[in-house]
Coordinates of C-alpha atoms in Angstrom, one line a residue:
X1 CA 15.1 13.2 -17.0
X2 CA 15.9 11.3 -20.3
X3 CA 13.5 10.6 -22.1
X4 CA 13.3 8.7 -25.3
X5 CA 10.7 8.4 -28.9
X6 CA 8.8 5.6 -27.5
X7 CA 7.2 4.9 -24.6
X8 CA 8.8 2.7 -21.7
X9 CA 8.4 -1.1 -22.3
X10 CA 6.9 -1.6 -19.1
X11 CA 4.4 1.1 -19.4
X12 CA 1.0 -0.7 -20.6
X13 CA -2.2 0.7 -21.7
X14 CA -4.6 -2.5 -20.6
X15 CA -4.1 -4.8 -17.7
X16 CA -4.3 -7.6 -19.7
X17 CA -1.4 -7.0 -22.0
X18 CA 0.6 -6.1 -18.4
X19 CA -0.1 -9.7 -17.6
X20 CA 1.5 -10.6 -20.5
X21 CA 4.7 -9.1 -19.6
X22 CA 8.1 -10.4 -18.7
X23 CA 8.4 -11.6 -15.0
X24 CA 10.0 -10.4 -12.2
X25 CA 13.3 -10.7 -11.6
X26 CA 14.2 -8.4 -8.9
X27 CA 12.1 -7.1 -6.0
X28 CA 12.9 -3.3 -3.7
X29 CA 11.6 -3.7 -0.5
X30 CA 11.6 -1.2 2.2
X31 CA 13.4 -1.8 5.6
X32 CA 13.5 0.5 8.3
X33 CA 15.0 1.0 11.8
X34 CA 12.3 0.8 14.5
X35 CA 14.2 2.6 17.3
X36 CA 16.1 4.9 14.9
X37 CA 19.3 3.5 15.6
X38 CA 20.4 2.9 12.2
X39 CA 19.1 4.7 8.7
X40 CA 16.5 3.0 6.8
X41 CA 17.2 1.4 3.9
X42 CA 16.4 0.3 0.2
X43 CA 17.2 -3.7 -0.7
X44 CA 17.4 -5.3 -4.0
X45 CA 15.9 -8.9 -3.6
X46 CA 16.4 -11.4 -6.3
X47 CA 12.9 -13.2 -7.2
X48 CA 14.2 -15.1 -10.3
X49 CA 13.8 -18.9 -9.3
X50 CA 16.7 -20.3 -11.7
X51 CA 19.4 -17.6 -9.7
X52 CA 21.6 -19.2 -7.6
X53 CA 21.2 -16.0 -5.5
X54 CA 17.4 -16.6 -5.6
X55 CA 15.5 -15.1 -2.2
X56 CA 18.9 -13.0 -1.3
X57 CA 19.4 -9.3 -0.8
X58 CA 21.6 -8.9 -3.7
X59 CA 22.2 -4.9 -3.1
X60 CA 21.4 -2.2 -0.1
X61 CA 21.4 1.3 -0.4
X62 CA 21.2 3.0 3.3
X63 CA 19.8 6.9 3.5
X64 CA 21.9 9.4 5.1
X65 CA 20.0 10.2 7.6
X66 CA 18.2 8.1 11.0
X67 CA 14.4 8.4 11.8
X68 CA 13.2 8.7 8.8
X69 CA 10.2 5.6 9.6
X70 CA 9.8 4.4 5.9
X71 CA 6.3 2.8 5.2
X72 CA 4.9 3.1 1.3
X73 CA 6.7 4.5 -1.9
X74 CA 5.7 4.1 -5.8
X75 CA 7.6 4.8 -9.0
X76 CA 8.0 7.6 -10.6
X77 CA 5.5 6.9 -13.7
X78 CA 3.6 4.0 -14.4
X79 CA 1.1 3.1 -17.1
X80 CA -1.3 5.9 -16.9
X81 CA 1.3 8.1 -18.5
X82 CA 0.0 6.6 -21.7
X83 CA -3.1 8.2 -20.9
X84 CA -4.4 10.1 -24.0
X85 CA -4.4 13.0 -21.4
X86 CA -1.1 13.4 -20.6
X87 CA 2.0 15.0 -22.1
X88 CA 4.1 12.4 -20.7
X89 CA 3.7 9.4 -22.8
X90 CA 7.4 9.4 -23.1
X91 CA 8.5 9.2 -19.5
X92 CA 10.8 6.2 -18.3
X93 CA 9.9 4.1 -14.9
X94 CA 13.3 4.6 -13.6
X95 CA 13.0 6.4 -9.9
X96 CA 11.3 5.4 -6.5
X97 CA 9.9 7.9 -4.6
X98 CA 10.3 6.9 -0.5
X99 CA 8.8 9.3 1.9
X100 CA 10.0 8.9 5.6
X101 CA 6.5 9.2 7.5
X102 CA 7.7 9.9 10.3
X103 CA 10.5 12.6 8.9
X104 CA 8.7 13.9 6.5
X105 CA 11.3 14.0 3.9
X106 CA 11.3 12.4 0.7
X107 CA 14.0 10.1 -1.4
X108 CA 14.0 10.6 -5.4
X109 CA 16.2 7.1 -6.0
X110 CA 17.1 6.3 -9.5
X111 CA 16.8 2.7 -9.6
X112 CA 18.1 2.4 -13.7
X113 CA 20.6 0.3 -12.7
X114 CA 19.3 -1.6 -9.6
X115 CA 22.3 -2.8 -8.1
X116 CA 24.0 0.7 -8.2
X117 CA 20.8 2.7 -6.9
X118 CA 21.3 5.7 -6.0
X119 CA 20.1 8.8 -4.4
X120 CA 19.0 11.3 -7.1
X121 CA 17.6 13.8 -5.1
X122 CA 16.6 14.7 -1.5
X123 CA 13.7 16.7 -0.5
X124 CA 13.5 17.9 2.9
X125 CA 10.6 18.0 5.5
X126 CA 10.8 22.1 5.8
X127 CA 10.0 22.2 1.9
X128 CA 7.5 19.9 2.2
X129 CA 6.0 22.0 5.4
X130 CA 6.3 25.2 3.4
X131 CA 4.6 24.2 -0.1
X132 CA 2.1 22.2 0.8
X133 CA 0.8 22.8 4.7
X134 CA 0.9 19.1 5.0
X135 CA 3.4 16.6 7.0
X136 CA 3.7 12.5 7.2
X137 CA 3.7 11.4 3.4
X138 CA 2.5 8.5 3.1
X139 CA 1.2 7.1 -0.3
X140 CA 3.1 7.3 -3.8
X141 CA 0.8 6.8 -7.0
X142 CA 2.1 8.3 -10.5
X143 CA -0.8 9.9 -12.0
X144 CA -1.3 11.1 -16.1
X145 CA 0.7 14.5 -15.2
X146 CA 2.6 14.1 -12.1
X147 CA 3.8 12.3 -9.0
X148 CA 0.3 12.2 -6.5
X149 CA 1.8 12.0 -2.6
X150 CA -1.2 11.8 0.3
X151 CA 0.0 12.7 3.6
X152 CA -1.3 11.7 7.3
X153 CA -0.6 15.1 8.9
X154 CA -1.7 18.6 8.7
X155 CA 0.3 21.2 9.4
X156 CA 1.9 22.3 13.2
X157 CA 4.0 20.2 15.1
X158 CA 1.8 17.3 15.8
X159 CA 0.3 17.1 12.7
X160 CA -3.2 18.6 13.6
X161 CA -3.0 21.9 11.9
X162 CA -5.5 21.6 9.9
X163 CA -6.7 18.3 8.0
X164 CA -3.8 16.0 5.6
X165 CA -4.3 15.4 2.0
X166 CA -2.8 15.2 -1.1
X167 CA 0.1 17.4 -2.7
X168 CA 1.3 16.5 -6.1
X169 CA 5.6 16.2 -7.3
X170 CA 6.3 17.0 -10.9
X171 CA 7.5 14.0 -12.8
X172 CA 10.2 15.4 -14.4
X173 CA 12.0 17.6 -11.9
X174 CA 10.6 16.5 -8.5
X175 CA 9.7 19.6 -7.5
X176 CA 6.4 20.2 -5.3
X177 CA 3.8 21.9 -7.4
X178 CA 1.4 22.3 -4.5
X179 CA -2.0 20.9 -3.2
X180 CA -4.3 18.7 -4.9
X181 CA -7.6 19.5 -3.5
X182 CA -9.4 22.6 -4.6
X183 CA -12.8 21.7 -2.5
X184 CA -12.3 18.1 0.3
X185 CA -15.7 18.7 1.4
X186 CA -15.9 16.3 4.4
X187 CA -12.5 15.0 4.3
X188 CA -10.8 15.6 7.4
X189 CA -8.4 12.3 7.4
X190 CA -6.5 10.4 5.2
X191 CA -4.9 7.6 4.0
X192 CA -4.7 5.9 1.0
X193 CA -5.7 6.7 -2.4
X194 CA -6.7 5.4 -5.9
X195 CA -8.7 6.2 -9.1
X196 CA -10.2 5.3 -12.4
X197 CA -8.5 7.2 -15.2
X198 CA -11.4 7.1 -17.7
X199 CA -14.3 7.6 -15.7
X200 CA -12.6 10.6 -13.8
X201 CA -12.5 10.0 -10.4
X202 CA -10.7 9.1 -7.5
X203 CA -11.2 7.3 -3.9
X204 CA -9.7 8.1 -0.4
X205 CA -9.5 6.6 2.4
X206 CA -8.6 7.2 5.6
X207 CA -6.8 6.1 8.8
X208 CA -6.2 9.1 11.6
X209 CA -3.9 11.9 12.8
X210 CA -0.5 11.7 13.7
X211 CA -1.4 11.7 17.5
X212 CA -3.4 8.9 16.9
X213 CA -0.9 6.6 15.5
X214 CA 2.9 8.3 15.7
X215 CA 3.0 6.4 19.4
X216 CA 0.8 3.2 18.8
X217 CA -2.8 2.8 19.0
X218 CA -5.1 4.5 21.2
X219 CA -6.9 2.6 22.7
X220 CA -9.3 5.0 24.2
X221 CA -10.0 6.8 20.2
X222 CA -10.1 3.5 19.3
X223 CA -13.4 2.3 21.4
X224 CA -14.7 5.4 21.0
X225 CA -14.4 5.4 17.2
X226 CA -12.5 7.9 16.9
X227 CA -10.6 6.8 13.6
X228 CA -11.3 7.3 10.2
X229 CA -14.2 5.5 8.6
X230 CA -15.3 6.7 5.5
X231 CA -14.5 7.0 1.9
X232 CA -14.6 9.9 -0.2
X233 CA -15.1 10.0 -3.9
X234 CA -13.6 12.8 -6.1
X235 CA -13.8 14.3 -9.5
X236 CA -10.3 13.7 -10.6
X237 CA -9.7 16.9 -12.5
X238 CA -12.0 19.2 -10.8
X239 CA -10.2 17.9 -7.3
X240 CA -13.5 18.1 -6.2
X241 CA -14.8 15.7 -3.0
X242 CA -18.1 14.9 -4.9
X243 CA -19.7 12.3 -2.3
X244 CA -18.5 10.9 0.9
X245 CA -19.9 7.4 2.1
X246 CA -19.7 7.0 6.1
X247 CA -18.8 3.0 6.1
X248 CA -20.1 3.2 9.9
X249 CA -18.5 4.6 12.8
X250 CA -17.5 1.1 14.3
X251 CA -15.9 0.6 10.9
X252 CA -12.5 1.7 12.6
X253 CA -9.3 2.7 10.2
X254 CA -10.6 2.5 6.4
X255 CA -7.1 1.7 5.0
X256 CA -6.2 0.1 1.4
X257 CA -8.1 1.6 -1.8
X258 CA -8.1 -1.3 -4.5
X259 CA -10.2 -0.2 -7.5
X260 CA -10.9 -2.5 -10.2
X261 CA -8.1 -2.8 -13.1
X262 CA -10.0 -2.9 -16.3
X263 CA -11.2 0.7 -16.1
X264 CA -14.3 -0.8 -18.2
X265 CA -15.5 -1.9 -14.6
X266 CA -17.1 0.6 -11.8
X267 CA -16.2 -1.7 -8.8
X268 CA -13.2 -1.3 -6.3
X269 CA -12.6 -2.5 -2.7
X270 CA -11.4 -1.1 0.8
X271 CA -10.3 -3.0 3.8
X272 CA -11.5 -2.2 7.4
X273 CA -9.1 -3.2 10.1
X274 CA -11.8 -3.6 13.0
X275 CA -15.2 -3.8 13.9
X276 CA -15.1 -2.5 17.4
X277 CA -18.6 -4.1 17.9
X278 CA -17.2 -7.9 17.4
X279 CA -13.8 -7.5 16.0
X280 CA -14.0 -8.5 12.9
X281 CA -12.3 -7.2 10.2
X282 CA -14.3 -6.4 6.8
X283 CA -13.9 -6.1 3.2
X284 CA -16.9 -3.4 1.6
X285 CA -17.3 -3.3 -2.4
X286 CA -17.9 0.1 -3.9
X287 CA -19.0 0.6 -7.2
X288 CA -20.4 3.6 -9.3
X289 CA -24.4 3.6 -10.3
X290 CA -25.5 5.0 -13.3
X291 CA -26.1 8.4 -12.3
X292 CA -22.6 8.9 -11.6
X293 CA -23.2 8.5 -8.0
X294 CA -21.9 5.9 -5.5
X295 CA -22.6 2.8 -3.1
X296 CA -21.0 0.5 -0.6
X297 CA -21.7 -2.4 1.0
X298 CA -20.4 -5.2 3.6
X299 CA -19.3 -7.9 1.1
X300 CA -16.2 -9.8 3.2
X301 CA -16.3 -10.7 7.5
X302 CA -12.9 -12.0 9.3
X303 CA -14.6 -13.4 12.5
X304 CA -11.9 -12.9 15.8
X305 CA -10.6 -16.0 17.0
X306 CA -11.0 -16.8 20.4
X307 CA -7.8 -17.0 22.8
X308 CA -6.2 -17.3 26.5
X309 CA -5.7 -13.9 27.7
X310 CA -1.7 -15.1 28.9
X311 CA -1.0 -15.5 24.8
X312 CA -2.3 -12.1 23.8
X313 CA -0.5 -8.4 24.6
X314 CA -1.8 -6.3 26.8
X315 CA -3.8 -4.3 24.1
X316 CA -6.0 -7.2 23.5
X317 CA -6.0 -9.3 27.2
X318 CA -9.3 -7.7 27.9
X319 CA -11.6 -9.3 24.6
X320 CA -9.7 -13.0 24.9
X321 CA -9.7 -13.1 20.9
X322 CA -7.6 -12.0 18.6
X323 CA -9.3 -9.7 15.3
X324 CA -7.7 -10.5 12.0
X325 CA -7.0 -6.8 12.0
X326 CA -7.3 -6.0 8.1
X327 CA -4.0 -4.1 7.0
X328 CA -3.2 -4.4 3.6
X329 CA -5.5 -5.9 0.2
X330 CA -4.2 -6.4 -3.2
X331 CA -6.0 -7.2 -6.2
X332 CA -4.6 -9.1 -9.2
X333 CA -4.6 -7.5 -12.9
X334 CA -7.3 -9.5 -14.0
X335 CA -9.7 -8.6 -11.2
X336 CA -10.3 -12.1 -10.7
X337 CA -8.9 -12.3 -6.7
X338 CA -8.4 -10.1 -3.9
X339 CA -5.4 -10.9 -1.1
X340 CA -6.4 -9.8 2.4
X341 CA -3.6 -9.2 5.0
X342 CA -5.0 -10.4 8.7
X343 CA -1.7 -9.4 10.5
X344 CA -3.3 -10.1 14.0
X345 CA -4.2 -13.6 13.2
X346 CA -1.0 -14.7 10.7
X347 CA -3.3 -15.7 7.9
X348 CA -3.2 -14.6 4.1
X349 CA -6.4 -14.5 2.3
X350 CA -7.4 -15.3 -0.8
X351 CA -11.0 -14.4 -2.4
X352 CA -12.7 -15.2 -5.7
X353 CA -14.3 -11.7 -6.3
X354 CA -15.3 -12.5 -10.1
X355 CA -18.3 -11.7 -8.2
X356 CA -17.7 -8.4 -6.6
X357 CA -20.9 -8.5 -4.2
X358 CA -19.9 -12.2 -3.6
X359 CA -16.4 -12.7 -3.0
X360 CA -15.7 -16.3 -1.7
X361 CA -12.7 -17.9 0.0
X362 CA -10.5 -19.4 -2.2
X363 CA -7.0 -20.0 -0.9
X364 CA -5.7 -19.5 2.7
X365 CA -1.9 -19.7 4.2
X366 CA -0.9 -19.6 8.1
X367 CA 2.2 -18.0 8.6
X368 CA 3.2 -15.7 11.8
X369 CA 0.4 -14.5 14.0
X370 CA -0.2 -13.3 17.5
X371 CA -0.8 -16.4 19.4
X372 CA 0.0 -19.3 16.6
X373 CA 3.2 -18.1 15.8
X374 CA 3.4 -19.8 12.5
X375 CA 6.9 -20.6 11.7
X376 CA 7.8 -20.3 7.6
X377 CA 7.7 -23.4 5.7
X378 CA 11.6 -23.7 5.7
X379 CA 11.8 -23.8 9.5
X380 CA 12.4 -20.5 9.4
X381 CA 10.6 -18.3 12.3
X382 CA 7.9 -15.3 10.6
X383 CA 7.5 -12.6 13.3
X384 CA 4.1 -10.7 13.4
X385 CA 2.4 -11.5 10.7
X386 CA 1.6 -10.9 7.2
X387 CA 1.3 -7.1 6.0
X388 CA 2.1 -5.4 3.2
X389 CA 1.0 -7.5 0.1
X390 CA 2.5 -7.3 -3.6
X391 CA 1.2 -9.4 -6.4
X392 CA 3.1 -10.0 -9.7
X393 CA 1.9 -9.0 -12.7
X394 CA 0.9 -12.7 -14.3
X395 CA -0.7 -13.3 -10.8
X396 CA 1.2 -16.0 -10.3
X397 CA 2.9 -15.0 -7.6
X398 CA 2.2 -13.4 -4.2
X399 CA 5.2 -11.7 -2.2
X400 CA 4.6 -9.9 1.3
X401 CA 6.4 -8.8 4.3
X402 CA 5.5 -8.4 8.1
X403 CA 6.0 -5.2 9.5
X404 CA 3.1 -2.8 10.1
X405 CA 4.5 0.7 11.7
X406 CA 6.8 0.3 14.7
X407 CA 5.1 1.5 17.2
X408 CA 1.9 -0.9 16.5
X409 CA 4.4 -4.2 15.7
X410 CA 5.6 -3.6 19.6
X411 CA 1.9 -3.6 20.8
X412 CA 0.7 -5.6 19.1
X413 CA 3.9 -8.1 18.9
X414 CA 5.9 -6.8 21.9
X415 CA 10.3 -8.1 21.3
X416 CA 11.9 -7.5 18.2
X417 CA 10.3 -10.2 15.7
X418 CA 12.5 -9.5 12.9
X419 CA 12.2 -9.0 9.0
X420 CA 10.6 -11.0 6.9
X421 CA 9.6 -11.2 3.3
X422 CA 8.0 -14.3 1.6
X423 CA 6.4 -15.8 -1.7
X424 CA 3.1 -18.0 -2.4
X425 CA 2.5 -19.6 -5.2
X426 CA -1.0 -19.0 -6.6
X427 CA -3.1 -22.1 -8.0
X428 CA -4.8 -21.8 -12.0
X429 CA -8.0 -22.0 -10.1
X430 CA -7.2 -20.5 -6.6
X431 CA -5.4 -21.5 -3.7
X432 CA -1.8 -20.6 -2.3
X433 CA 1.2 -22.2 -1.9
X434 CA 4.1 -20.7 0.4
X435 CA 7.5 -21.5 -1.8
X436 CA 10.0 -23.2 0.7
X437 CA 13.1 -22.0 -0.8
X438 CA 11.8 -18.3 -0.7
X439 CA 12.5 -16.7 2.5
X440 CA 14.4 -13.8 2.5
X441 CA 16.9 -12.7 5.4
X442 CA 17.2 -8.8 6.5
X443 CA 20.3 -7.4 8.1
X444 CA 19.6 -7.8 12.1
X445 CA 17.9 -4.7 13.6
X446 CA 15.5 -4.0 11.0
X447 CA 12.1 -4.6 9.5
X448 CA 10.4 -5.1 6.3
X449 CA 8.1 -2.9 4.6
X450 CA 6.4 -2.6 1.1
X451 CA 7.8 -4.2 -2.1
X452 CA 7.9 -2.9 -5.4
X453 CA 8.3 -5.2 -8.2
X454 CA 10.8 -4.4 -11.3
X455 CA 8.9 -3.4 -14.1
X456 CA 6.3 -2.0 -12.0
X457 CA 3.2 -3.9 -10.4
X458 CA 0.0 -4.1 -9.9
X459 CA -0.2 -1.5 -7.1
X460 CA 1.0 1.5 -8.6
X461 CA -0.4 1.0 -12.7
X462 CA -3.4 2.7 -13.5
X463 CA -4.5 1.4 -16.8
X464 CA -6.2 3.5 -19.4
X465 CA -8.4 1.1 -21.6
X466 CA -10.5 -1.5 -21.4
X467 CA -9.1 -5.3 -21.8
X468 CA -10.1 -6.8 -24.8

């Protein structure tokens, strides 16, 4: 990897000074073929307002192989290589990491030249297997001294050979160095996973095991709360599970880890998809007490909205109401608000968390849903609704797409609803605005995952010092 005397430009030791940045100009966004008929793919979007290419796919790189089922990826390194504990101050932000969850191999693509990305390396599910005991990858975060990867599945052809975690890639050569966990205590799941460089810790999540998810929901786990629902804190460099906090077993499917930026704070915030008892979804704060140890509490409700039973699939006929079901959160670099994803219900939430324990609604945008069907402002049709969210660095600007996992999308939405990928404007005090002229068309047969943001974003930096 080349490396040069100073450290990347878009490497940034405070959030603050990351919202000071340069925009966006260009967006990577994951699409993927739901019944494997096609590879899935890498496309270049252009976010810059004044192009007259603005809210097109301006480049698509396809993988070599079908199947693959891409979900999350992350860069390479990110701002917590200027960490004063790494020996990588110098690296540049120049590859995405894409596992295929489903394959279980992984895509090294150097993006230094976004409309000629390229594959730069390819690393293939039996290494993965052998090196690590784990399958599924899942979650990419660049960490101080290498590439952090969690996984879904254990080992064994199902994925149940023993529990998933974490395995780490070196940053410079890609190769898998091994396991991250020397004690997981309680952890027996997992799904995503974040930290707080100074103080020393990190936070998992959790969702379930491949046969709990590979083919859709199941239902039956499901009401008997059989998905993950706790969250497990860890001394960073001692990979030591040092406390695990049971959120409540009708807490079903603990998903998105979203510390606080300014690493001065001790607050962070995880979604819940369900409450089987009333089926709403739920936001809990965490934050760390003075002795080190750590709390969490109920702070956010999503109530269901009531429904006809001959507008809602099969999975839900029964409970005549569709549950925001909670799948992706996002919090902006200043900490000021937190998106919330409610892909049942087609809504995008925005809440004032200045106030960690009292978040309160301050923007809201219909688009998509199960039984509203929100069209996008443009006329254009949004099918399911909105998923995986992406905010740029100024906070000016929310992006997301629509696709959960392919199997849920056809429960949950059942016919091919298409890609989607859109943009809100966000108000100086709150409140959202869906851009009209920002609605971005897939090739036919596929559907949109995660987006990554040039420069990096606020999803995969992990800052290193206070604001000021």
């Amino acid at each position: 990897m080349n490396q040069s005397f100073k450290p990347d430009p878009t490497f940034h030791p405070t959030a603050k000074m990351a919202m000071e940045a340069p925009v966006e100009t260009l967006a990577f966004t994951l699409m993927l073929s739901p019944d494997f008929s096609q590879p899935d793919g890498l496309a270049v979007v252009d976010v810059d307002p004044s192009s007259d290419s603005y809210g097109q796919i301006l480049h698509t790189l396809m993988m070599p192989y079908k199947g693959d089922e891409f979900h999350h990826f992350g860069w390479n390194a990110c701002s917590s290589a200027l960490s004063p504990l790494t020996g990588h101050a110098f690296l540049e932000r120049r590859y995405l990491i894409i596992p295929g969850i489903r394959s279980s191999r992984i895509y090294i693509i150097d993006v230094k030249e976004p409309l000629k990305a390229k594959i730069h390396k390819i690393i293939e599910p039996e290494e993965v297997f052998a090196k690590t005991g784990y399958s599924r990858p899942h979650t990419i975060h660049c960490g101080p001294e290498g590439i952090y990867v969690s996984t879904l599945g254990g080992g064994g052809k199902d994925g149940t050979d023993g529990p998933p975690g974490i395995f780490i890639l070196d940053c410079e050569t890609f190769e898998i160095l091994g396991r991250y966990e020397m004690d997981r205590g309680k952890q027996d799941k997992h799904y995503d996973f974040w930290w707080n460089l100074p103080r020393d810790y990190m936070v998992s999540s959790e969702w379930g095991l491949p046969p709990q998810f590979e083919n859709g929901i199941v239902a039956e786990d499901l009401l008997s709360n059989k998905y993950g629902h706790s969250i497990h804190f860890w001394n960073l460099r001692q990979r030591k599970n040092v406390q695990t906090i049971d959120l409540g077993e009708n807490h079903q499917m603990a998903l998105e880890i979203r510390p606080a930026h300014d690493p001065a704070k001790k607050h962070g915030f995880c979604g819940v998809v369900v409450d089987t008892t009333n089926l709403q979804g739920a936001i809990f704060t965490w934050w760390q007490k003075d002795d080190g140890t750590f709390e969490a509490k109920k702070t956010i409700t999503i109530d269901p909205q009531p429904a006809d039973a001959d507008d809602l699939p099969d999975l839900l006929k029964g409970f005549g109401a569709v549950p925001a079901l909670v799948t992706d959160i996002d919090l902006s670099l200043d900490d000021r608000f937190l998106y919330v994803a409610c892909w049942g219900q087609g809504e995008m939430h925005q809440y004032d968390v200045s106030d960690p324990m009292n978040p309160k609604l301050a923007g809201k945008v219909e688009i998509g849903g199960i039984v509203r069907k929100t069209p996008h402002p443009s006329g254009k049709p949004f099918g399911y609704g909105p998923q995986m969210v992406e905010i740029s660095r100024d906070g000016k600007r929310v992006y997301w797409t629509n696709s959960l996992y392919s199997t849920w999308d056809d429960q949950f939405y059942p016919g091919d609803r298409g890609a989607a990928m859109v943009m809100a404007h966000v108000g100086e005090n709150g409140g959202l605005t869906l851009d009209e002229n920002f609605c971005v068309d897939f090739p036919k047969g596929y559907r949109s995952h995660q987006i990554r943001l040039e420069g990096g974003d606020c999803s995969t930096d992990s800052f290193c010092y206070p604001n000021v």
